[in-house]
């Protein structure tokens, strides 16, 4: 297993969810999204963000408006549509369920690895000759 690749794929899997959350707080400029994602250690570059924003807009989840700038060209500010808010609500529910499931599995693994007495716990191998000992 390539750990780096798995980590990248996990981050990519939640990128749209995080972007929708950021936009849900109010209109926002793309570079501000990049700053927040970077500060949250979800590394993303413009070459990833802009096509994703375009895809979300084409799916009807967000829209944008142009705002004149005093120091250069107009800026595009993104906002969620009603469909985007509904989609974010559904994704929030899925995230909560998924987080609970994953945390449950991780918690059991942690308990298995770190018993209270400090020694490692290893479950005995099943004994095919004695089915009553196989839990």
Coordinates of N, CA and C in Angstrom, one line a residue:
X1 N 0.9 -1.2 0.0 CA 0.0 0.0 0.0 C 0.9 1.2 0.0
X2 N 0.6 2.2 -0.9 CA 1.3 3.4 -0.9 C 0.6 4.4 0.0
X3 N 1.2 4.6 1.2 CA 0.6 5.5 2.2 C 0.3 6.9 1.7
X4 N 1.3 7.5 1.0 CA 1.2 8.8 0.5 C 0.0 8.9 -0.4
X5 N -0.2 8.0 -1.3 CA -1.3 8.0 -2.2 C -2.6 7.8 -1.5
X6 N -2.7 7.0 -0.4 CA -3.9 6.8 0.3 C -4.3 8.1 1.1
X7 N -3.3 8.8 1.6 CA -3.5 10.1 2.3 C -4.0 11.1 1.3
X8 N -3.5 11.2 0.1 CA -3.9 12.1 -0.9 C -5.4 11.8 -1.3
X9 N -5.7 10.6 -1.5 CA -7.0 10.2 -1.9 C -8.0 10.5 -0.8
X10 N -7.7 10.3 0.5 CA -8.6 10.7 1.6 C -8.9 12.2 1.6
X11 N -7.8 13.0 1.4 CA -8.0 14.4 1.3 C -8.9 14.8 0.1
X12 N -8.6 14.2 -1.0 CA -9.4 14.6 -2.2 C -10.9 14.2 -2.0
X13 N -11.1 13.1 -1.3 CA -12.5 12.7 -1.1 C -13.3 13.6 -0.3
X14 N -12.7 14.4 0.5 CA -13.4 15.4 1.4 C -13.3 16.8 0.9
X15 N -12.6 17.0 -0.2 CA -12.3 18.4 -0.6 C -13.6 19.2 -1.0
X16 N -14.5 18.5 -1.8 CA -15.7 19.2 -2.2 C -16.6 19.5 -0.9
X17 N -16.6 18.6 0.0 CA -17.3 18.8 1.3 C -16.8 20.0 2.0
X18 N -15.5 20.1 2.1 CA -14.9 21.3 2.8 C -15.1 22.6 2.1
X19 N -15.0 22.6 0.8 CA -15.3 23.8 -0.1 C -16.7 24.2 0.1
X20 N -17.7 23.3 0.1 CA -19.1 23.7 0.3 C -19.3 24.3 1.7
X21 N -18.6 23.8 2.7 CA -18.7 24.3 4.0 C -18.1 25.8 4.0
X22 N -17.0 26.0 3.4 CA -16.4 27.3 3.4 C -17.3 28.3 2.7
X23 N -17.9 27.9 1.6 CA -18.7 28.8 0.9 C -20.1 29.1 1.6
X24 N -20.5 28.1 2.4 CA -21.8 28.2 3.1 C -21.8 29.3 4.1
X25 N -20.6 29.8 4.5 CA -20.6 30.9 5.5 C -20.9 32.3 4.9
X26 N -20.8 32.3 3.6 CA -21.1 33.6 2.9 C -20.2 33.7 1.7
X27 N -20.4 34.7 0.8 CA -19.7 34.8 -0.4 C -18.2 34.9 -0.1
X28 N -17.4 34.3 -0.9 CA -16.0 34.2 -0.7 C -15.2 34.1 -2.0
X29 N -14.1 34.7 -2.0 CA -13.1 34.8 -3.1 C -12.3 33.5 -3.1
X30 N -11.9 33.0 -4.3 CA -11.2 31.7 -4.4 C -9.9 31.7 -3.6
X31 N -9.2 32.8 -3.6 CA -7.9 32.8 -2.9 C -8.1 32.7 -1.4
X32 N -9.2 33.2 -0.9 CA -9.5 33.0 0.5 C -9.8 31.6 0.9
X33 N -10.4 30.9 -0.1 CA -10.7 29.4 0.1 C -9.4 28.7 0.2
X34 N -8.5 29.0 -0.8 CA -7.2 28.4 -0.8 C -6.4 28.6 0.5
X35 N -6.5 29.8 1.0 CA -5.8 30.1 2.3 C -6.4 29.3 3.4
X36 N -7.7 29.2 3.5 CA -8.3 28.4 4.6 C -8.0 26.9 4.5
X37 N -8.1 26.4 3.2 CA -7.8 25.0 3.0 C -6.3 24.7 3.4
X38 N -5.4 25.6 3.0 CA -4.0 25.4 3.3 C -3.8 25.5 4.8
X39 N -4.4 26.4 5.5 CA -4.2 26.6 7.0 C -4.8 25.4 7.7
X40 N -5.8 24.7 7.1 CA -6.4 23.5 7.7 C -5.6 22.2 7.3
X41 N -4.5 22.4 6.6 CA -3.6 21.4 6.1 C -4.2 20.5 5.1
X42 N -5.2 21.0 4.4 CA -5.7 20.3 3.2 C -5.1 21.0 2.0
X43 N -4.0 20.5 1.6 CA -3.2 21.2 0.5 C -3.9 21.0 -0.8
X44 N -4.1 22.2 -1.4 CA -4.7 22.2 -2.7 C -4.1 23.4 -3.5
X45 N -4.0 23.3 -4.7 CA -3.5 24.3 -5.6 C -4.6 24.9 -6.5
X46 N -4.3 26.1 -7.0 CA -5.3 26.7 -7.9 C -5.7 25.8 -9.0
X47 N -4.8 25.0 -9.6 CA -5.1 24.1 -10.7 C -6.0 23.0 -10.3
X48 N -6.2 22.8 -9.0 CA -7.2 21.8 -8.5 C -8.5 22.5 -8.2
X49 N -8.4 23.7 -7.5 CA -9.5 24.4 -7.0 C -10.4 24.9 -8.1
X50 N -9.9 25.6 -9.1 CA -10.7 26.3 -10.1 C -11.6 25.3 -10.9
X51 N -11.0 24.2 -11.4 CA -11.8 23.2 -12.1 C -12.9 22.6 -11.2
X52 N -12.6 22.4 -9.9 CA -13.6 21.9 -9.0 C -14.7 22.9 -8.8
X53 N -14.4 24.2 -8.6 CA -15.4 25.2 -8.5 C -16.3 25.3 -9.7
X54 N -15.7 25.1 -10.9 CA -16.5 25.1 -12.1 C -17.4 23.9 -12.2
X55 N -16.9 22.7 -11.8 CA -17.7 21.5 -11.7 C -18.9 21.7 -10.8
X56 N -18.7 22.3 -9.6 CA -19.7 22.5 -8.6 C -20.8 23.5 -9.1
X57 N -20.3 24.5 -9.9 CA -21.2 25.5 -10.5 C -22.0 24.9 -11.5
X58 N -21.4 24.1 -12.4 CA -22.1 23.4 -13.5 C -23.2 22.4 -12.9
X59 N -22.9 21.9 -11.7 CA -23.8 21.0 -11.1 C -25.0 21.7 -10.4
X60 N -24.9 23.0 -10.3 CA -25.9 23.9 -9.7 C -25.8 24.0 -8.2
X61 N -24.6 23.6 -7.7 CA -24.4 23.7 -6.2 C -23.9 25.1 -5.8
X62 N -23.3 25.8 -6.7 CA -22.9 27.2 -6.3 C -23.0 28.1 -7.5
X63 N -22.9 29.4 -7.2 CA -23.0 30.4 -8.2 C -21.9 31.4 -7.8
X64 N -21.8 32.4 -8.6 CA -20.8 33.5 -8.3 C -21.3 34.8 -8.7
X65 N -20.7 35.8 -8.2 CA -21.0 37.2 -8.7 C -19.7 37.9 -8.8
X66 N -19.7 38.9 -9.7 CA -18.5 39.7 -9.9 C -18.6 40.9 -9.0
X67 N -17.5 41.2 -8.4 CA -17.4 42.4 -7.5 C -16.2 43.3 -8.0
X68 N -16.5 44.6 -8.2 CA -15.4 45.5 -8.6 C -14.4 45.5 -7.5
X69 N -13.1 45.7 -7.9 CA -12.0 45.8 -7.0 C -11.4 47.1 -7.2
X70 N -10.9 47.7 -6.1 CA -10.3 49.0 -6.1 C -8.8 48.9 -6.5
X71 N -8.3 47.6 -6.5 CA -6.9 47.4 -6.8 C -6.7 46.4 -7.9
X72 N -7.5 46.5 -9.0 CA -7.3 45.6 -10.1 C -8.6 45.2 -10.7
X73 N -8.6 44.0 -11.4 CA -9.8 43.6 -12.1 C -10.9 43.1 -11.1
X74 N -12.1 43.0 -11.6 CA -13.2 42.5 -10.8 C -12.9 41.1 -10.2
X75 N -13.4 40.8 -9.1 CA -13.2 39.5 -8.4 C -14.5 38.7 -8.5
X76 N -14.3 37.4 -8.6 CA -15.4 36.5 -8.6 C -15.6 35.9 -7.2
X77 N -16.8 36.2 -6.6 CA -17.1 35.7 -5.3 C -18.1 34.6 -5.4
X78 N -17.8 33.5 -4.7 CA -18.7 32.3 -4.8 C -19.7 32.3 -3.7
X79 N -20.9 31.8 -4.0 CA -22.0 31.6 -3.0 C -22.7 30.3 -3.3
X80 N -23.3 29.7 -2.3 CA -24.1 28.5 -2.4 C -25.4 28.8 -2.9
X81 N -25.9 27.9 -3.8 CA -27.3 27.9 -4.2 C -28.2 27.1 -3.2
X82 N -29.5 27.1 -3.4 CA -30.3 26.3 -2.5 C -30.0 24.9 -2.7
X83 N -29.8 24.4 -3.9 CA -29.4 23.0 -4.2 C -28.0 22.7 -3.4
X84 N -27.1 23.7 -3.4 CA -25.9 23.5 -2.7 C -26.1 23.4 -1.2
X85 N -27.0 24.2 -0.7 CA -27.3 24.0 0.8 C -27.9 22.7 1.1
X86 N -28.8 22.3 0.3 CA -29.4 20.9 0.5 C -28.4 19.8 0.4
X87 N -27.5 19.9 -0.6 CA -26.5 18.9 -0.8 C -25.5 18.9 0.4
X88 N -25.2 20.1 0.9 CA -24.3 20.2 2.1 C -24.9 19.6 3.3
X89 N -26.2 19.8 3.4 CA -27.0 19.2 4.6 C -26.9 17.6 4.5
X90 N -27.1 17.1 3.3 CA -27.0 15.6 3.1 C -25.6 15.1 3.3
X91 N -24.6 15.9 2.8 CA -23.2 15.5 3.1 C -22.8 15.6 4.5
X92 N -23.4 16.5 5.3 CA -23.1 16.6 6.7 C -23.6 15.4 7.4
X93 N -24.8 14.9 7.0 CA -25.4 13.7 7.6 C -24.5 12.5 7.3
X94 N -24.1 12.4 6.1 CA -23.2 11.3 5.7 C -21.9 11.4 6.4
X95 N -21.3 12.6 6.6 CA -20.0 12.7 7.3 C -20.2 12.3 8.7
X96 N -21.3 12.7 9.4 CA -21.5 12.3 10.8 C -21.5 10.8 11.0
X97 N -22.3 10.1 10.1 CA -22.4 8.7 10.1 C -21.1 8.0 9.9
X98 N -20.4 8.5 8.9 CA -19.1 7.9 8.5 C -18.1 8.1 9.6
X99 N -18.0 9.3 10.2 CA -17.1 9.6 11.3 C -17.4 8.7 12.5
X100 N -18.6 8.5 12.8 CA -19.0 7.6 13.9 C -18.5 6.2 13.7
X101 N -18.8 5.7 12.4 CA -18.4 4.4 12.1 C -16.9 4.2 12.1
X102 N -16.1 5.1 11.5 CA -14.7 5.0 11.5 C -14.1 5.1 12.9
X103 N -14.6 6.1 13.7 CA -14.2 6.2 15.1 C -14.5 5.0 15.9
X104 N -15.6 4.3 15.7 CA -15.9 3.1 16.4 C -14.8 2.0 16.1
X105 N -14.5 1.9 14.8 CA -13.5 0.9 14.4 C -12.1 1.2 15.0
X106 N -11.7 2.5 14.9 CA -10.5 2.9 15.5 C -10.4 2.7 17.0
X107 N -11.5 3.0 17.6 CA -11.6 2.9 19.1 C -11.4 1.4 19.5
X108 N -12.0 0.5 18.8 CA -11.9 -0.9 19.1 C -10.4 -1.4 18.8
X109 N -9.8 -0.9 17.8 CA -8.4 -1.2 17.5 C -7.5 -0.7 18.6
X110 N -7.7 0.6 19.0 CA -6.9 1.1 20.1 C -7.1 0.3 21.4
X111 N -8.3 -0.1 21.7 CA -8.5 -0.9 22.9 C -7.8 -2.2 22.8
X112 N -7.8 -2.8 21.6 CA -7.2 -4.1 21.4 C -5.6 -4.0 21.6
X113 N -5.1 -2.9 21.1 CA -3.6 -2.7 21.1 C -3.1 -2.2 22.5
X114 N -3.9 -1.4 23.2 CA -3.4 -0.8 24.4 C -4.3 -1.2 25.6
X115 N -4.2 -2.4 26.1 CA -5.0 -2.7 27.3 C -4.6 -2.0 28.5
X116 N -5.4 -1.9 29.6 CA -5.1 -1.2 30.8 C -3.8 -1.6 31.5
X117 N -3.5 -2.9 31.4 CA -2.3 -3.3 32.1 C -1.0 -3.1 31.4
X118 N -1.1 -2.6 30.2 CA 0.1 -2.2 29.4 C 0.6 -3.3 28.5
X119 N 0.2 -4.5 28.7 CA 0.7 -5.6 27.8 C -0.2 -5.7 26.6
X120 N 0.4 -6.2 25.5 CA -0.3 -6.4 24.3 C -1.3 -7.5 24.4
X121 N -2.5 -7.3 23.9 CA -3.5 -8.4 23.8 C -3.5 -9.0 22.5
X122 N -3.4 -10.3 22.4 CA -3.5 -11.0 21.2 C -4.6 -12.1 21.3
X123 N -5.6 -12.0 20.5 CA -6.6 -13.1 20.6 C -6.0 -14.4 20.2
X124 N -6.4 -15.5 20.9 CA -5.9 -16.8 20.4 C -6.5 -17.2 19.1
X125 N -5.7 -18.0 18.4 CA -6.2 -18.5 17.1 C -7.3 -19.4 17.3
X126 N -8.3 -19.5 16.4 CA -9.4 -20.5 16.6 C -8.8 -21.9 16.6
X127 N -9.4 -22.7 17.4 CA -9.0 -24.2 17.4 C -10.0 -25.0 16.7
X128 N -9.7 -25.4 15.5 CA -10.7 -26.2 14.7 C -11.1 -27.5 15.4
X129 N -10.3 -28.0 16.3 CA -10.7 -29.2 17.0 C -11.6 -29.0 18.1
X130 N -11.7 -27.8 18.6 CA -12.6 -27.5 19.7 C -13.4 -26.2 19.4
X131 N -14.6 -26.4 18.7 CA -15.4 -25.2 18.3 C -15.9 -24.4 19.5
X132 N -16.0 -25.0 20.7 CA -16.5 -24.2 21.8 C -15.6 -23.1 22.2
X133 N -14.3 -23.2 21.9 CA -13.3 -22.2 22.2 C -13.2 -21.1 21.2
X134 N -13.9 -21.2 20.1 CA -13.8 -20.2 19.0 C -14.9 -19.2 19.2
X135 N -14.5 -18.0 19.6 CA -15.5 -16.9 19.9 C -15.8 -16.1 18.6

